[in-house]
Short mmCIF file of C-alpha atoms in Angstrom, two decimals:
data_model
loop_
_atom_site.label_atom_id
_atom_site.label_comp_id
_atom_site.label_asym_id
_atom_site.label_seq_id
_atom_site.Cartn_x
_atom_site.Cartn_y
_atom_site.Cartn_z
CA MET A 1 70.30 77.66 191.86
CA THR A 2 67.39 77.71 189.58
CA ALA A 3 64.49 79.82 190.66
CA ARG A 4 61.31 77.85 190.71
CA GLN A 5 57.67 78.82 190.85
CA ALA A 6 54.40 76.52 191.35
CA VAL A 7 52.00 75.52 189.08
CA ARG A 8 49.09 74.39 190.60
CA VAL A 9 46.96 71.43 188.90
CA GLY A 10 44.65 68.67 190.12
CA SER A 11 40.95 67.41 190.16
CA GLY A 12 38.56 67.16 193.03
CA ARG A 13 40.15 66.81 196.36
CA THR A 14 43.60 66.02 194.95
CA TRP A 15 45.66 69.12 193.95
CA VAL A 16 49.57 69.45 193.65
CA ASP A 17 51.87 72.51 193.46
CA ILE A 18 54.42 71.36 190.73
CA GLN A 19 57.69 73.50 191.30
CA VAL A 20 58.89 74.11 187.67
CA PRO A 21 61.61 76.65 186.32
CA ALA A 22 60.40 80.27 186.45
CA THR A 23 61.43 80.49 182.79
CA ALA A 24 58.89 78.06 181.99
CA HIS A 25 56.20 78.91 184.32
CA ALA A 26 54.05 80.81 181.75
CA GLN A 27 54.00 78.16 179.10
CA ILE A 28 53.37 75.31 181.76
CA SER A 29 50.58 77.58 183.24
CA ASP A 30 48.85 77.69 179.96
CA LEU A 31 49.17 74.11 179.56
CA ALA A 32 47.58 73.61 183.19
CA ALA A 33 44.79 75.83 182.15
CA THR A 34 43.80 73.37 179.42
CA PHE A 35 44.49 70.27 181.38
CA ASP A 36 41.83 67.69 182.42
CA ALA A 37 42.63 65.24 185.16
CA GLY A 38 39.97 62.89 183.99
CA GLY A 39 38.47 62.26 187.42
CA PRO A 40 39.60 62.50 190.88
CA PRO A 41 42.87 60.54 191.34
CA ALA A 42 43.79 59.18 194.60
CA THR A 43 47.28 60.15 194.75
CA ALA A 44 49.57 63.12 193.85
CA ILE A 45 51.79 61.07 191.78
CA GLU A 46 48.72 60.23 189.45
CA ILE A 47 48.27 63.97 188.88
CA TYR A 48 51.86 64.46 187.97
CA ALA A 49 51.64 61.44 185.61
CA ARG A 50 48.62 62.77 183.91
CA PHE A 51 49.74 66.33 183.64
CA LEU A 52 53.10 65.02 182.37
CA GLU A 53 51.28 62.99 179.49
CA HIS A 54 49.53 66.21 178.76
CA CYS A 55 52.38 68.41 178.36
CA ALA A 56 54.42 65.80 176.22
CA ALA A 57 51.60 65.85 173.95
CA HIS A 58 51.86 69.82 173.46
CA ASP A 59 55.23 70.60 174.37
CA ARG A 60 58.44 68.64 175.02
CA ALA A 61 60.19 71.23 176.68
CA ALA A 62 57.41 71.87 179.14
CA ALA A 63 57.02 68.15 179.63
CA LEU A 64 60.82 67.70 180.61
CA ALA A 65 60.29 70.43 183.21
CA VAL A 66 57.57 68.64 184.53
CA LEU A 67 59.49 65.29 184.50
CA ASP A 68 62.27 67.12 186.22
CA ALA A 69 59.64 68.03 189.12
CA ALA A 70 58.22 64.70 189.36
CA CYS A 71 61.63 63.24 189.80
CA ARG A 72 62.49 65.81 192.45
CA GLU A 73 59.35 65.25 194.21
CA PHE A 74 59.44 61.56 194.31
CA GLY A 75 63.20 60.92 194.38
CA MET A 76 63.56 59.37 191.14
CA PRO A 77 65.99 58.00 189.46
CA ALA A 78 67.92 57.40 192.72
CA THR A 79 64.65 55.51 194.10
CA ASP A 80 63.38 53.26 191.19
CA ILE A 81 60.29 54.31 189.81
CA HIS A 82 58.82 50.68 190.43
CA VAL A 83 59.80 51.32 194.08
CA VAL A 84 57.96 54.59 194.03
CA VAL A 85 54.82 53.04 192.58
CA GLN A 86 54.61 50.14 195.04
CA ARG A 87 55.14 52.57 197.77
CA HIS A 88 52.12 54.42 196.81
CA GLY A 89 49.89 51.23 196.69
CA LEU A 90 48.58 52.13 193.30
CA GLU A 91 46.20 50.07 191.55
CA GLU A 92 46.94 48.13 188.13
CA ALA A 93 45.45 50.79 185.87
CA ALA A 94 47.09 53.67 188.01
CA ALA A 95 50.48 52.09 188.08
CA ARG A 96 50.57 51.63 184.50
CA GLY A 97 49.52 55.20 183.89
CA VAL A 98 52.29 56.37 186.13
CA LEU A 99 54.79 54.17 184.45
CA ARG A 100 53.74 55.09 180.86
CA ALA A 101 53.86 58.87 181.98
CA TYR A 102 57.40 58.39 183.54
CA PHE A 103 59.14 56.67 180.52
CA ARG A 104 57.27 58.74 177.85
CA LEU A 105 60.32 61.00 177.36
CA TRP A 106 62.85 58.05 177.46
CA GLY A 107 64.16 58.68 173.97
CA ALA A 108 65.03 62.41 174.59
CA ASP A 109 68.80 63.19 174.95
CA GLU A 110 67.55 66.00 177.57
CA ALA A 111 65.87 63.42 179.67
CA ARG A 112 68.73 61.20 180.04
CA GLY A 113 69.57 62.28 183.85
CA PHE A 114 65.86 61.46 184.63
CA TYR A 115 66.53 57.49 184.14
CA ARG A 116 69.41 55.19 185.06
CA THR A 117 71.49 54.39 182.28
CA PRO A 118 74.75 51.72 181.96
CA ASP A 119 76.85 54.81 182.54
CA ASP A 120 75.71 54.74 186.42
CA ARG A 121 78.54 53.72 188.28
CA ALA A 122 76.48 52.12 191.15
CA LEU A 123 74.60 48.89 190.37
CA PRO A 124 70.80 49.04 191.32
CA ALA A 125 70.12 47.77 194.74
CA LEU A 126 68.76 44.51 193.35
CA PHE A 127 72.26 43.54 192.13
CA ALA A 128 74.21 45.39 194.72
CA SER A 129 74.36 42.99 197.59
CA HIS A 130 76.53 40.17 197.38
CA GLU A 131 74.05 38.17 199.46
CA THR A 132 71.32 38.48 196.80
CA ARG A 133 71.65 35.86 193.98
CA PRO A 134 68.83 36.75 191.42
CA THR A 135 67.27 33.83 189.46
CA ALA A 136 65.56 34.16 185.99
CA ILE A 137 62.69 31.52 185.45
CA PHE A 138 61.61 31.07 182.13
CA GLY A 139 57.88 29.59 181.92
CA GLY A 140 54.71 29.25 180.02
CA HIS A 141 53.15 26.92 177.78
CA PRO A 142 50.86 26.89 174.76
CA GLY A 143 47.14 26.63 175.01
CA SER A 144 46.17 30.25 176.27
CA SER A 145 45.93 33.40 174.32
CA ALA A 146 46.13 35.69 177.50
CA TYR A 147 49.97 36.40 176.41
CA LEU A 148 48.72 38.95 174.09
CA ASP A 149 47.09 40.77 176.87
CA GLU A 150 50.38 40.85 178.82
CA ALA A 151 52.42 41.80 175.83
CA ALA A 152 49.91 44.80 175.42
CA TRP A 153 50.31 45.92 178.97
CA LEU A 154 54.14 45.90 178.38
CA LEU A 155 53.88 47.97 175.34
CA ASP A 156 51.44 50.65 176.74
CA ALA A 157 53.50 51.02 179.98
CA TYR A 158 57.08 50.92 178.39
CA ARG A 159 56.54 51.84 174.66
CA PRO A 160 59.68 53.62 174.27
CA LEU A 161 61.73 50.92 175.69
CA VAL A 162 60.33 47.87 174.03
CA LEU A 163 58.70 49.17 170.66
CA GLY A 164 61.86 48.97 168.51
CA TYR A 165 62.81 45.50 169.75
CA VAL A 166 59.06 44.17 169.32
CA ALA A 167 58.94 45.59 165.86
CA ARG A 168 62.24 43.89 165.03
CA MET A 169 61.04 40.52 166.43
CA SER A 170 57.63 41.03 164.70
CA ALA A 171 59.13 41.32 161.46
CA PHE A 172 61.48 38.29 161.80
CA LEU A 173 58.26 36.10 163.06
CA ALA A 174 56.11 37.48 160.15
CA SER A 175 58.78 36.50 157.69
CA ALA A 176 59.44 33.12 159.26
CA ALA A 177 55.78 32.28 159.15
CA GLN A 178 55.75 32.58 155.50
CA CYS A 179 58.29 29.80 154.85
CA SER A 180 56.96 27.20 152.75
CA HIS A 181 57.36 24.28 155.10
CA VAL A 182 55.41 25.99 158.04
CA ALA A 183 53.18 28.41 156.24
CA ALA A 184 50.07 26.16 156.29
CA MET A 185 50.07 26.56 160.36
CA TYR A 186 50.02 30.60 160.06
CA THR A 187 46.75 31.23 158.14
CA ARG A 188 46.67 34.41 159.71
CA GLY A 189 50.37 35.26 159.75
CA LEU A 190 52.33 36.42 162.83
CA ASP A 191 52.02 40.33 162.68
CA VAL A 192 52.67 40.95 166.27
CA VAL A 193 52.91 44.58 166.12
CA ALA A 194 49.72 45.09 164.30
CA TRP A 195 47.83 42.91 166.73
CA LEU A 196 49.19 44.81 169.79
CA THR A 197 48.57 48.33 168.33
CA ASP A 198 45.11 47.28 166.74
CA PRO A 199 43.52 44.89 168.94
CA ALA A 200 40.71 44.49 166.56
CA SER A 201 43.05 43.05 164.07
CA ALA A 202 44.17 40.28 166.20
CA PRO A 203 43.05 36.55 165.19
CA ASP A 204 40.56 34.57 167.37
CA ALA A 205 41.61 33.25 170.45
CA GLY A 206 41.79 29.64 168.98
CA TYR A 207 44.35 30.57 166.50
CA LEU A 208 46.44 32.59 169.39
CA ALA A 209 46.29 29.63 171.67
CA SER A 210 47.76 27.22 169.02
CA ALA A 211 51.02 25.89 169.72
CA PRO A 212 52.77 27.17 166.54
CA VAL A 213 51.51 30.74 167.48
CA SER A 214 51.60 30.60 171.22
CA ILE A 215 54.77 29.16 171.84
CA PRO A 216 57.10 31.89 169.94
CA LEU A 217 54.82 34.84 171.11
CA ILE A 218 54.92 33.55 174.96
CA ALA A 219 58.70 33.40 174.52
CA LEU A 220 58.73 37.26 172.89
CA THR A 221 56.54 38.36 175.90
CA GLN A 222 59.06 37.13 178.37
CA LEU A 223 61.96 38.64 176.13
CA MET A 224 59.88 41.96 176.66
CA HIS A 225 60.05 41.64 180.09
CA ILE A 226 63.90 41.20 180.05
CA VAL A 227 64.31 44.03 177.96
CA VAL A 228 62.26 46.50 180.24
CA LEU A 229 64.05 45.29 183.24
CA HIS A 230 67.66 45.70 181.95
CA LYS A 231 66.78 48.96 180.60
CA ALA A 232 64.90 50.34 183.48
CA LEU A 233 67.49 49.21 185.99
CA GLY A 234 70.23 51.02 183.80
CA VAL A 235 72.40 47.88 183.26
CA SER A 236 73.77 46.72 179.74
CA PRO A 237 72.68 43.38 178.57
CA GLY A 238 76.00 42.02 179.37
CA GLN A 239 75.98 43.31 183.03
CA PHE A 240 72.41 42.12 183.32
CA ALA A 241 73.33 38.59 182.45
CA ARG A 242 76.33 38.44 184.67
CA GLN A 243 74.23 39.43 187.64
CA PHE A 244 72.72 35.66 187.55
CA HIS A 245 74.12 32.89 189.08
CA GLY A 246 74.12 28.99 189.33
CA LYS A 247 72.47 27.02 186.39
CA CYS A 248 70.67 30.24 185.23
CA THR A 249 71.98 29.76 181.69
CA ALA A 250 68.68 31.28 180.04
CA VAL A 251 69.51 34.78 180.50
CA ALA A 252 73.24 34.25 179.42
CA ARG A 253 71.52 32.61 175.84
CA VAL A 254 69.23 35.44 175.43
CA GLU A 255 71.54 38.16 176.06
CA PRO A 256 73.20 38.41 172.64
CA ALA A 257 69.66 39.06 171.40
CA MET A 258 69.23 42.03 173.61
CA ARG A 259 72.36 44.10 172.45
CA THR A 260 70.60 45.84 169.46
CA CYS A 261 67.35 46.22 171.41
#
């Protein structure tokens, strides 16, 4: 059994003792000494999340130790992170911060055990019951530019899960917008990644709300939700599509596009 020691971090009235391996205690204590919690968070999980991001910015090994401590404390990934967030009753900004911190190390091989993967034998609870029949609804319509805020939220909270997919789709859309028979409709192009990562570069609301722009980007935003869902739940795109029943053909049709995301 790994010997553990507590590193105390927090702000105001909210402090937590994060149990980390004794071998990493010194380096994590040094990071705790430079940690600014940024105001008094309401819950312990927010402290964990902010400290995790602080560690990730300076020392990945330390961040992995803190992520391990957070998973032990809050029962993840056996309990889905979204369930944990819901149980804590976090407001939108706090929830986004916790999700962003939890998925920060998604791409690290050493972090695989902290997330659900398609290798997990048991299906997530959402798909485990024969009495539950999930339905996917694809909606949205042109005439609004609010979708860009939604896509930006997804990219901020789940960046390691969706950035590669969004970058590929953005490159495809930017190229398609230059085709001679449609280029006149795209005077500001379709550089989605640039607009999401640098909001100041985004076109005006009128351009974003126009049908030629909003229709493909609303679809992209919805596909970002699907990518997040199948990755966070730890099911492959094929497994994900098979969980939907009845006339829900939309998921089956977009499934091939997710195989390389």
